[in-house]
Coordinates of C-alpha atoms in Angstrom, one line a residue:
M1 CA -14.0 -28.1 73.2
L2 CA -16.9 -30.5 73.1
D3 CA -17.1 -33.9 74.8
G4 CA -19.7 -36.6 75.2
T5 CA -21.7 -38.6 72.7
I6 CA -23.0 -37.3 69.4
P7 CA -26.7 -36.9 69.7
P8 CA -28.8 -39.3 67.5
S9 CA -31.1 -36.5 66.5
L10 CA -28.2 -34.6 64.8
G11 CA -29.4 -35.9 61.4
N12 CA -32.6 -34.0 61.8
C13 CA -30.5 -30.8 62.1
Q14 CA -32.7 -29.5 64.8
E15 CA -30.1 -29.4 67.5
V16 CA -27.9 -27.2 65.4
G17 CA -30.5 -24.5 64.8
N18 CA -33.0 -26.1 62.4
L19 CA -30.5 -25.9 59.6
E20 CA -32.0 -28.2 57.0
N21 CA -29.7 -26.8 54.3
L22 CA -26.5 -27.4 56.3
A23 CA -23.6 -27.7 53.8
E24 CA -20.6 -28.0 56.0
F25 CA -20.1 -29.6 59.4
D26 CA -16.8 -29.5 61.3
A27 CA -16.5 -31.5 64.5
S28 CA -12.7 -31.9 64.4
E29 CA -10.4 -31.6 67.4
N30 CA -13.1 -32.4 70.0
L31 CA -13.6 -35.2 72.5
L32 CA -16.8 -36.5 71.0
S33 CA -17.6 -40.3 71.2
G34 CA -20.3 -42.8 70.2
E35 CA -21.7 -43.6 66.8
L36 CA -22.5 -41.2 64.0
P37 CA -26.3 -41.3 63.9
E38 CA -28.0 -42.8 60.8
T39 CA -30.3 -39.7 60.7
L40 CA -27.3 -37.7 59.5
G41 CA -28.3 -38.7 56.1
S42 CA -31.3 -36.5 56.3
C43 CA -29.0 -33.5 55.8
S44 CA -29.2 -33.8 52.0
S45 CA -27.4 -30.5 51.5
L46 CA -24.3 -31.6 53.5
E47 CA -21.2 -31.4 51.3
S48 CA -18.3 -31.3 53.8
L49 CA -18.0 -33.3 57.1
S50 CA -14.7 -32.9 59.0
L51 CA -14.0 -35.3 61.9
A52 CA -10.2 -34.8 62.1
E53 CA -8.4 -35.7 65.3
L54 CA -11.4 -37.7 66.5
A55 CA -10.9 -41.2 68.0
I56 CA -13.3 -42.8 65.5
K57 CA -13.7 -46.6 66.0
T58 CA -16.0 -47.4 63.1
L59 CA -16.8 -45.6 59.9
N60 CA -19.4 -46.5 57.3
L61 CA -19.2 -44.6 54.0
S62 CA -20.9 -47.2 51.9
F63 CA -23.0 -46.4 48.8
N64 CA -22.1 -42.7 48.4
D65 CA -20.2 -41.0 45.6
F66 CA -17.0 -40.0 47.3
V67 CA -14.0 -39.2 45.1
G68 CA -10.3 -39.3 45.8
E69 CA -7.7 -41.3 47.7
V70 CA -8.7 -43.2 50.9
P71 CA -6.3 -42.5 53.8
T72 CA -4.3 -45.3 55.5
K73 CA -4.0 -44.0 59.0
G74 CA -6.4 -43.9 62.0
V75 CA -9.6 -45.7 61.5
F76 CA -8.8 -46.2 57.9
A77 CA -6.0 -48.6 58.9
N78 CA -8.5 -51.1 60.2
A79 CA -10.4 -52.8 57.4
S80 CA -13.0 -54.2 59.8
A81 CA -13.8 -50.8 61.2
I82 CA -14.5 -49.1 57.9
S83 CA -16.8 -49.7 54.9
V84 CA -16.5 -47.9 51.6
V85 CA -18.6 -50.2 49.5
G86 CA -20.4 -48.6 46.6
N87 CA -18.0 -45.6 46.1
R88 CA -16.7 -46.3 42.6
R89 CA -14.5 -43.3 42.4
L90 CA -12.4 -44.0 45.5
C91 CA -8.9 -45.3 45.2
G92 CA -5.9 -46.2 47.3
G93 CA -6.4 -47.1 51.0
I94 CA -5.1 -50.3 52.6
F95 CA -4.8 -53.4 50.6
Q96 CA -7.7 -55.2 52.3
L97 CA -10.2 -52.6 50.9
Q98 CA -9.4 -53.8 47.3
L99 CA -9.6 -50.3 45.8
P100 CA -7.9 -49.4 42.5
N101 CA -4.5 -47.8 42.5
C102 CA -4.5 -44.0 42.4
R103 CA -1.5 -43.6 40.1
I104 CA -3.7 -42.9 37.0
L105 CA -5.6 -40.3 38.9
R106 CA -2.4 -38.7 40.0
D107 CA -1.1 -38.7 36.5
S108 CA -4.2 -37.1 35.2
K109 CA -4.0 -34.4 37.9
K110 CA -0.4 -33.7 36.8
H111 CA -1.5 -33.3 33.2
K112 CA -4.6 -31.2 33.9
K113 CA -2.6 -28.1 34.7
P114 CA -0.2 -28.2 31.7
L115 CA -3.2 -28.8 29.4
R116 CA -4.9 -25.7 30.8
V117 CA -1.8 -23.7 30.0
I118 CA -1.0 -25.3 26.6
I119 CA -4.5 -25.3 25.0
P120 CA -5.0 -21.5 25.2
I121 CA -1.7 -21.2 23.4
I122 CA -2.2 -23.8 20.8
I123 CA -5.6 -22.7 19.6
P124 CA -4.7 -19.0 18.9
T125 CA -1.4 -20.1 17.3
S126 CA -3.2 -22.5 15.1
I127 CA -5.7 -19.9 14.0
V128 CA -2.9 -17.4 13.2
F129 CA -1.1 -20.1 11.2
L130 CA -4.2 -21.0 9.3
G131 CA -4.8 -17.3 8.6
V132 CA -1.3 -16.9 7.2
I133 CA -1.8 -19.8 4.9
L134 CA -5.2 -18.5 3.7
I135 CA -3.7 -15.1 3.0
S136 CA -0.8 -16.6 1.1
I137 CA -3.2 -18.6 -1.0
F138 CA -5.4 -15.6 -1.6
R139 CA -2.4 -13.4 -2.7
Q140 CA -1.2 -16.1 -5.0
R141 CA -4.6 -16.4 -6.7
S142 CA -4.8 -12.6 -6.9
L143 CA -1.4 -12.4 -8.4
K144 CA -2.3 -14.9 -11.1
K145 CA -5.7 -13.3 -11.7
R146 CA -4.3 -9.7 -11.9
S147 CA -0.9 -10.4 -13.5
Y148 CA -2.3 -9.4 -16.9
E149 CA -4.7 -6.7 -15.8
T150 CA -4.5 -3.5 -17.8
C151 CA -6.3 -0.2 -17.8
L152 CA -6.2 -0.1 -21.6
S153 CA -9.0 -1.8 -23.4
G154 CA -9.0 -3.4 -26.8
G155 CA -7.0 -6.1 -28.5
L156 CA -4.3 -3.7 -29.9
F157 CA -2.4 -3.6 -26.6
L158 CA 0.1 -6.3 -25.5
K159 CA -0.6 -8.3 -22.3
L160 CA 2.4 -8.1 -20.0
N161 CA 2.8 -9.0 -16.3
Y162 CA 5.2 -8.0 -13.6
K163 CA 7.6 -10.9 -14.2
Q164 CA 8.0 -10.0 -17.9
L165 CA 8.7 -6.3 -17.1
L166 CA 11.2 -7.4 -14.4
Q167 CA 13.1 -9.5 -17.0
A168 CA 12.8 -6.8 -19.7
T169 CA 14.5 -4.2 -17.5
N170 CA 17.1 -6.5 -16.0
G171 CA 15.4 -6.4 -12.6
F172 CA 14.7 -2.6 -12.9
S173 CA 18.5 -2.1 -12.6
A174 CA 20.3 1.2 -12.3
E175 CA 21.9 0.5 -15.6
N176 CA 18.5 0.6 -17.3
L177 CA 17.3 3.7 -15.5
V178 CA 16.8 6.5 -18.0
G179 CA 14.9 9.0 -15.9
V180 CA 13.1 9.9 -12.6
G181 CA 9.9 11.9 -12.6
S182 CA 7.5 13.2 -10.0
F183 CA 5.6 10.0 -9.6
G184 CA 8.0 7.2 -10.6
S185 CA 11.0 6.1 -12.6
V186 CA 11.5 5.2 -16.2
Y187 CA 13.5 2.2 -17.3
K188 CA 14.7 1.0 -20.7
G189 CA 13.6 -2.5 -21.5
N190 CA 13.7 -5.1 -24.2
L191 CA 10.8 -7.4 -24.8
N192 CA 12.8 -10.3 -26.4
E193 CA 9.7 -12.5 -26.5
E194 CA 7.8 -9.7 -28.3
R195 CA 9.6 -9.3 -31.6
N196 CA 12.7 -7.7 -29.9
L197 CA 10.9 -4.5 -29.0
T198 CA 12.7 -1.8 -27.1
V199 CA 10.4 0.0 -24.7
A200 CA 10.4 2.6 -21.9
V201 CA 8.8 1.2 -18.7
K202 CA 7.4 3.9 -16.4
V203 CA 7.1 2.4 -12.9
F204 CA 4.9 4.4 -10.5
N205 CA 6.0 4.9 -6.9
L206 CA 2.6 4.3 -5.2
L207 CA 4.0 5.5 -1.9
H208 CA 4.2 9.0 -3.4
H209 CA 1.1 11.0 -2.9
G210 CA -0.7 11.5 -6.2
A211 CA 1.1 8.6 -8.0
F212 CA -2.0 6.4 -8.2
K213 CA -4.1 9.3 -9.5
S214 CA -1.4 10.1 -12.1
F215 CA -1.5 6.5 -13.3
C216 CA -5.2 6.5 -13.7
A217 CA -5.1 9.9 -15.5
E218 CA -2.6 8.6 -18.1
C219 CA -4.6 5.5 -18.7
E220 CA -7.8 7.5 -19.2
V221 CA -6.1 9.8 -21.7
L222 CA -3.9 7.4 -23.6
R223 CA -6.6 4.7 -24.1
N224 CA -8.4 6.8 -26.8
I225 CA -5.8 9.0 -28.4
Q226 CA -3.2 8.4 -31.2
H227 CA -1.1 11.0 -33.0
R228 CA 2.4 11.0 -34.6
N229 CA 3.5 13.7 -32.2
L230 CA 2.4 11.9 -29.0
V231 CA 4.4 9.2 -27.3
K232 CA 3.0 5.8 -28.3
I233 CA 1.6 3.7 -25.5
I234 CA 2.2 0.0 -25.9
T235 CA 0.4 -1.3 -22.8
S236 CA -0.1 -0.9 -19.0
C237 CA 0.4 -3.3 -16.1
S238 CA -1.6 -3.3 -12.9
S239 CA -0.5 -6.2 -10.8
L240 CA 1.3 -7.4 -7.7
D241 CA 5.0 -7.9 -7.3
F242 CA 6.6 -11.0 -5.8
Q243 CA 6.2 -9.5 -2.3
G244 CA 2.5 -9.0 -2.9
N245 CA 2.8 -5.2 -3.1
E246 CA 0.7 -3.2 -5.6
F247 CA 2.6 -2.6 -8.9
K248 CA 1.5 -0.2 -11.7
A249 CA 3.5 0.6 -14.8
L250 CA 3.0 2.0 -18.3
V251 CA 5.0 0.8 -21.2
Y252 CA 5.8 3.2 -24.0
E253 CA 7.7 3.1 -27.3
F254 CA 11.3 4.0 -26.5
M255 CA 12.6 7.3 -27.7
P256 CA 16.4 6.9 -28.4
N257 CA 17.2 10.6 -28.3
G258 CA 15.8 11.2 -24.9
S259 CA 14.1 14.4 -23.9
L260 CA 14.3 17.9 -25.4
D261 CA 15.5 19.1 -22.0
N262 CA 18.6 16.9 -22.3
W263 CA 19.3 18.3 -25.8
L264 CA 19.0 21.9 -24.6
H265 CA 20.8 21.8 -21.3
S266 CA 22.9 18.6 -20.9
W267 CA 26.0 20.5 -21.9
E268 CA 25.8 22.5 -18.7
E269 CA 27.0 19.4 -16.9
D270 CA 29.0 17.9 -19.7
Q271 CA 30.9 20.3 -22.0
Q272 CA 31.5 17.4 -24.5
K273 CA 27.8 17.4 -25.3
K274 CA 27.8 20.9 -26.8
S275 CA 28.0 19.6 -30.3
R276 CA 24.8 17.6 -29.7
R277 CA 22.7 20.7 -29.1
P278 CA 20.0 21.2 -31.8
N279 CA 20.4 23.9 -34.4
L280 CA 17.8 26.5 -35.2
L281 CA 16.1 24.4 -37.9
Q282 CA 15.8 21.4 -35.6
R283 CA 14.3 23.6 -32.9
I284 CA 11.8 25.1 -35.2
N285 CA 10.7 21.6 -36.3
V286 CA 10.4 20.5 -32.7
A287 CA 8.2 23.6 -32.0
I288 CA 6.0 22.7 -35.0
D289 CA 5.7 19.1 -33.8
V290 CA 4.6 20.2 -30.3
A291 CA 2.1 22.7 -31.7
C292 CA 0.6 19.9 -33.8
A293 CA 0.3 17.7 -30.7
L294 CA -1.5 20.4 -28.8
D295 CA -3.8 21.2 -31.7
Y296 CA -4.8 17.5 -31.7
L297 CA -5.4 17.4 -28.0
H298 CA -7.3 20.6 -27.8
H299 CA -9.5 20.4 -31.0
H300 CA -9.5 16.9 -32.5
C301 CA -10.2 14.4 -29.6
H302 CA -13.7 13.3 -28.5
A303 CA -13.2 15.8 -25.6
E304 CA -10.8 18.6 -25.1
I305 CA -7.6 17.4 -23.3
V306 CA -5.4 19.8 -21.4
H307 CA -1.9 18.4 -20.8
C308 CA -1.2 20.7 -17.8
D309 CA 2.6 20.0 -17.6
L310 CA 4.1 20.9 -21.0
K311 CA 7.9 21.4 -20.6
P312 CA 11.1 20.2 -22.4
G313 CA 11.4 17.2 -20.0
N314 CA 8.1 15.9 -21.3
I315 CA 9.0 16.2 -25.0
L316 CA 10.8 13.1 -26.3
L317 CA 12.8 12.8 -29.5
D318 CA 13.0 9.8 -31.8
N319 CA 15.8 8.8 -34.2
D320 CA 14.8 11.5 -36.6
L321 CA 14.4 14.1 -33.8
T322 CA 10.7 14.2 -34.3
A323 CA 9.1 15.4 -31.1
H324 CA 6.6 13.4 -29.2
V325 CA 4.7 14.9 -26.2
G326 CA 4.5 12.5 -23.2
D327 CA 3.6 12.2 -19.5
F328 CA -0.1 12.8 -19.2
G329 CA -0.1 12.3 -15.5
L330 CA -1.7 15.7 -14.8
A331 CA -3.9 15.8 -17.9
K332 CA -7.5 16.8 -17.7
F333 CA -10.6 16.2 -19.8
L334 CA -12.8 19.2 -20.5
Q335 CA -16.1 17.6 -21.6
S336 CA -18.7 20.0 -20.4
P337 CA -19.2 23.1 -18.2
L338 CA -19.9 20.8 -15.3
N339 CA -16.8 18.9 -15.8
L340 CA -14.8 22.1 -16.4
Q341 CA -15.9 23.2 -12.9
E342 CA -14.8 19.9 -11.4
S343 CA -11.4 20.3 -13.1
S344 CA -10.6 23.4 -11.1
S345 CA -6.9 24.1 -10.6
A346 CA -7.2 23.2 -6.9
G347 CA -4.4 20.7 -6.5
I348 CA -2.9 21.3 -10.0
R349 CA 0.7 20.2 -9.9
G350 CA 2.6 21.5 -12.9
T351 CA 6.2 22.6 -13.1
I352 CA 7.3 25.9 -11.7
G353 CA 8.1 28.3 -14.5
Y354 CA 5.8 26.7 -17.0
V355 CA 2.5 26.8 -15.2
A356 CA 0.2 29.6 -16.3
P357 CA 0.1 32.4 -13.6
E358 CA -3.7 32.4 -13.5
Y359 CA -3.6 28.8 -12.1
G360 CA -1.9 30.1 -9.0
L361 CA -4.9 32.5 -8.5
G362 CA -7.4 29.7 -8.6
A363 CA -8.4 29.9 -12.3
E364 CA -10.0 26.9 -13.9
V365 CA -8.0 24.5 -16.1
S366 CA -8.2 25.4 -19.7
T367 CA -6.4 24.9 -23.0
Y368 CA -5.0 28.4 -22.6
G369 CA -2.8 27.1 -19.8
D370 CA -1.1 24.8 -22.3
V371 CA -0.7 27.7 -24.8
Y372 CA 1.1 29.7 -22.1
S373 CA 3.4 26.7 -21.4
F374 CA 4.1 26.4 -25.1
G375 CA 5.1 30.1 -25.3
I376 CA 7.6 29.6 -22.4
L377 CA 8.9 26.5 -24.2
L378 CA 9.5 28.5 -27.4
L379 CA 11.4 31.2 -25.5
E380 CA 13.5 28.6 -23.7
M381 CA 14.4 27.0 -27.1
V382 CA 15.5 30.3 -28.5
T383 CA 17.4 31.7 -25.5
G384 CA 18.7 28.4 -24.1
K385 CA 17.7 29.5 -20.6
R386 CA 15.3 27.7 -18.3
P387 CA 12.5 29.9 -16.8
T388 CA 14.1 29.0 -13.4
H389 CA 17.5 30.3 -14.4
A390 CA 19.3 32.1 -11.6
L391 CA 19.2 35.3 -13.8
F392 CA 15.5 35.6 -13.2
S393 CA 14.8 37.2 -9.8
E394 CA 13.3 40.4 -8.3
G395 CA 10.4 40.6 -10.8
L396 CA 12.4 39.6 -13.9
D397 CA 11.3 36.4 -15.6
L398 CA 12.0 34.7 -19.0
H399 CA 9.0 36.4 -20.6
K400 CA 10.1 39.9 -19.6
F401 CA 13.7 39.1 -20.4
V402 CA 12.8 38.4 -24.0
E403 CA 10.3 41.3 -24.3
M404 CA 12.9 43.8 -23.2
A405 CA 15.3 42.7 -25.9
V406 CA 12.8 42.8 -28.8
P407 CA 13.4 44.1 -31.4
D408 CA 16.7 46.0 -30.9
R409 CA 18.8 43.6 -28.8
V410 CA 17.6 40.2 -30.1
M411 CA 21.1 38.9 -30.7
D412 CA 22.1 39.5 -27.1
I413 CA 19.6 37.0 -25.7
V414 CA 19.9 34.2 -28.4
D415 CA 21.3 30.9 -27.3
P416 CA 25.1 31.2 -28.0
I417 CA 25.2 27.8 -29.7
L418 CA 23.0 29.1 -32.5
L419 CA 25.5 31.9 -33.1
H420 CA 28.1 29.3 -34.0
N421 CA 26.0 26.8 -35.9
D422 CA 23.7 28.9 -38.1
H423 CA 25.3 32.0 -39.4
E424 CA 23.0 32.2 -42.4
A425 CA 19.8 31.5 -40.4
L426 CA 20.7 34.1 -37.7
A427 CA 20.2 36.8 -40.3
N428 CA 16.5 36.2 -39.9
M429 CA 16.5 35.8 -36.1
A430 CA 14.9 39.2 -35.6
E431 CA 12.1 38.1 -37.8
V432 CA 11.6 35.0 -35.7
F433 CA 11.3 37.0 -32.5
S434 CA 9.0 39.5 -34.2
S435 CA 6.8 36.6 -35.2
L436 CA 6.8 35.3 -31.6
K437 CA 5.9 38.7 -30.3
S438 CA 3.1 39.0 -32.8
I439 CA 1.7 35.7 -31.6
K440 CA 1.9 36.9 -28.0
D441 CA 0.2 40.2 -28.8
T442 CA -2.6 38.4 -30.6
F443 CA -3.3 36.3 -27.4
S444 CA -3.0 39.4 -25.3
M445 CA -5.6 41.3 -27.3
A446 CA -8.0 38.3 -27.0
G447 CA -7.7 38.6 -23.2
L448 CA -5.9 35.3 -22.9

């Protein structure tokens, strides 16, 4: 503990070790007396001076830049012993000092902390809110802009958007669902605003791997082809739904008699539909229609087109039972040797039982693959058995099943419904099978 007077030369800072840059000086709780020397002002770096518990008699703080509330005890209780003139940011103290009230400063201190907490919350929240608004505006504009987008060019195709297709299919209801395929669902729809046209709307499930590619493939094929035995495309729709999700659909002419697969096999689940099964003449006509469609795709388009998924489920029948080949989701163009190489069967996704065996061995896509599928289709139409029938196992398939029966046991493998409906026509059934075998032998000799 120190006692005695404060040395006048303290301001020169020499008595405390020549510390010209002294920033803090604590002389509290001592028995020092006398006056604070004027030379203390020479310590220009002094920021803190503590004189607590000292019996100070006079204190002159005039013309500084002190901030805060002036105490009311000790020397500060005597207005004649203290001077704070020239310190504009002081407040409080005893009444005689005539300083402003400190309430405003206290209030500001109270609000400083909440603001420091609130501002970091408000700014990010505002940015997120603004971002949501901008995204919503962008999506709305995109929806309007893309509502009529189509992959089909030319003025021959209708312009339809998501809302119109939603209304046409009664909200894509289960009642309007007519089929489910590998990449999407098909709904029956009615375009009341467009001359009361009944259509089939194929909605692609874009969450399914390959669906987007299938949509693009069909657009690419259907935009430039037209034949009486191909399903007629009316338009396409590439847009956004009301939730902002990607929406893609193709709109076809509706085929009221459904698929050939239903005509051949629906009786297996519903015995009452046996009478609806096609007779021999109808089956032959369907075979001719499909052959005409393949001939057009393979030889009469600007580039050879391979369907890659020919099967009864992709053959649709109109009111007159005229066959129309549809579903070009796996179709391939064969434009040149280079493109042929690019169209390798890697990733080919046909249907088991109808895909040419060589595709499984890595062979390139070719029109001969469609010819093989067409041959299986003919055998299925005659026998009434799918190539995936439970009968075919342990090396036996539909092709071998028929080959073993020709020519002596043809009647044993014919679809039983033909035995009841076409007694006269069945007399020539052996000739039909002989013709089919002749066609098969011709392709075999050609190494196909």
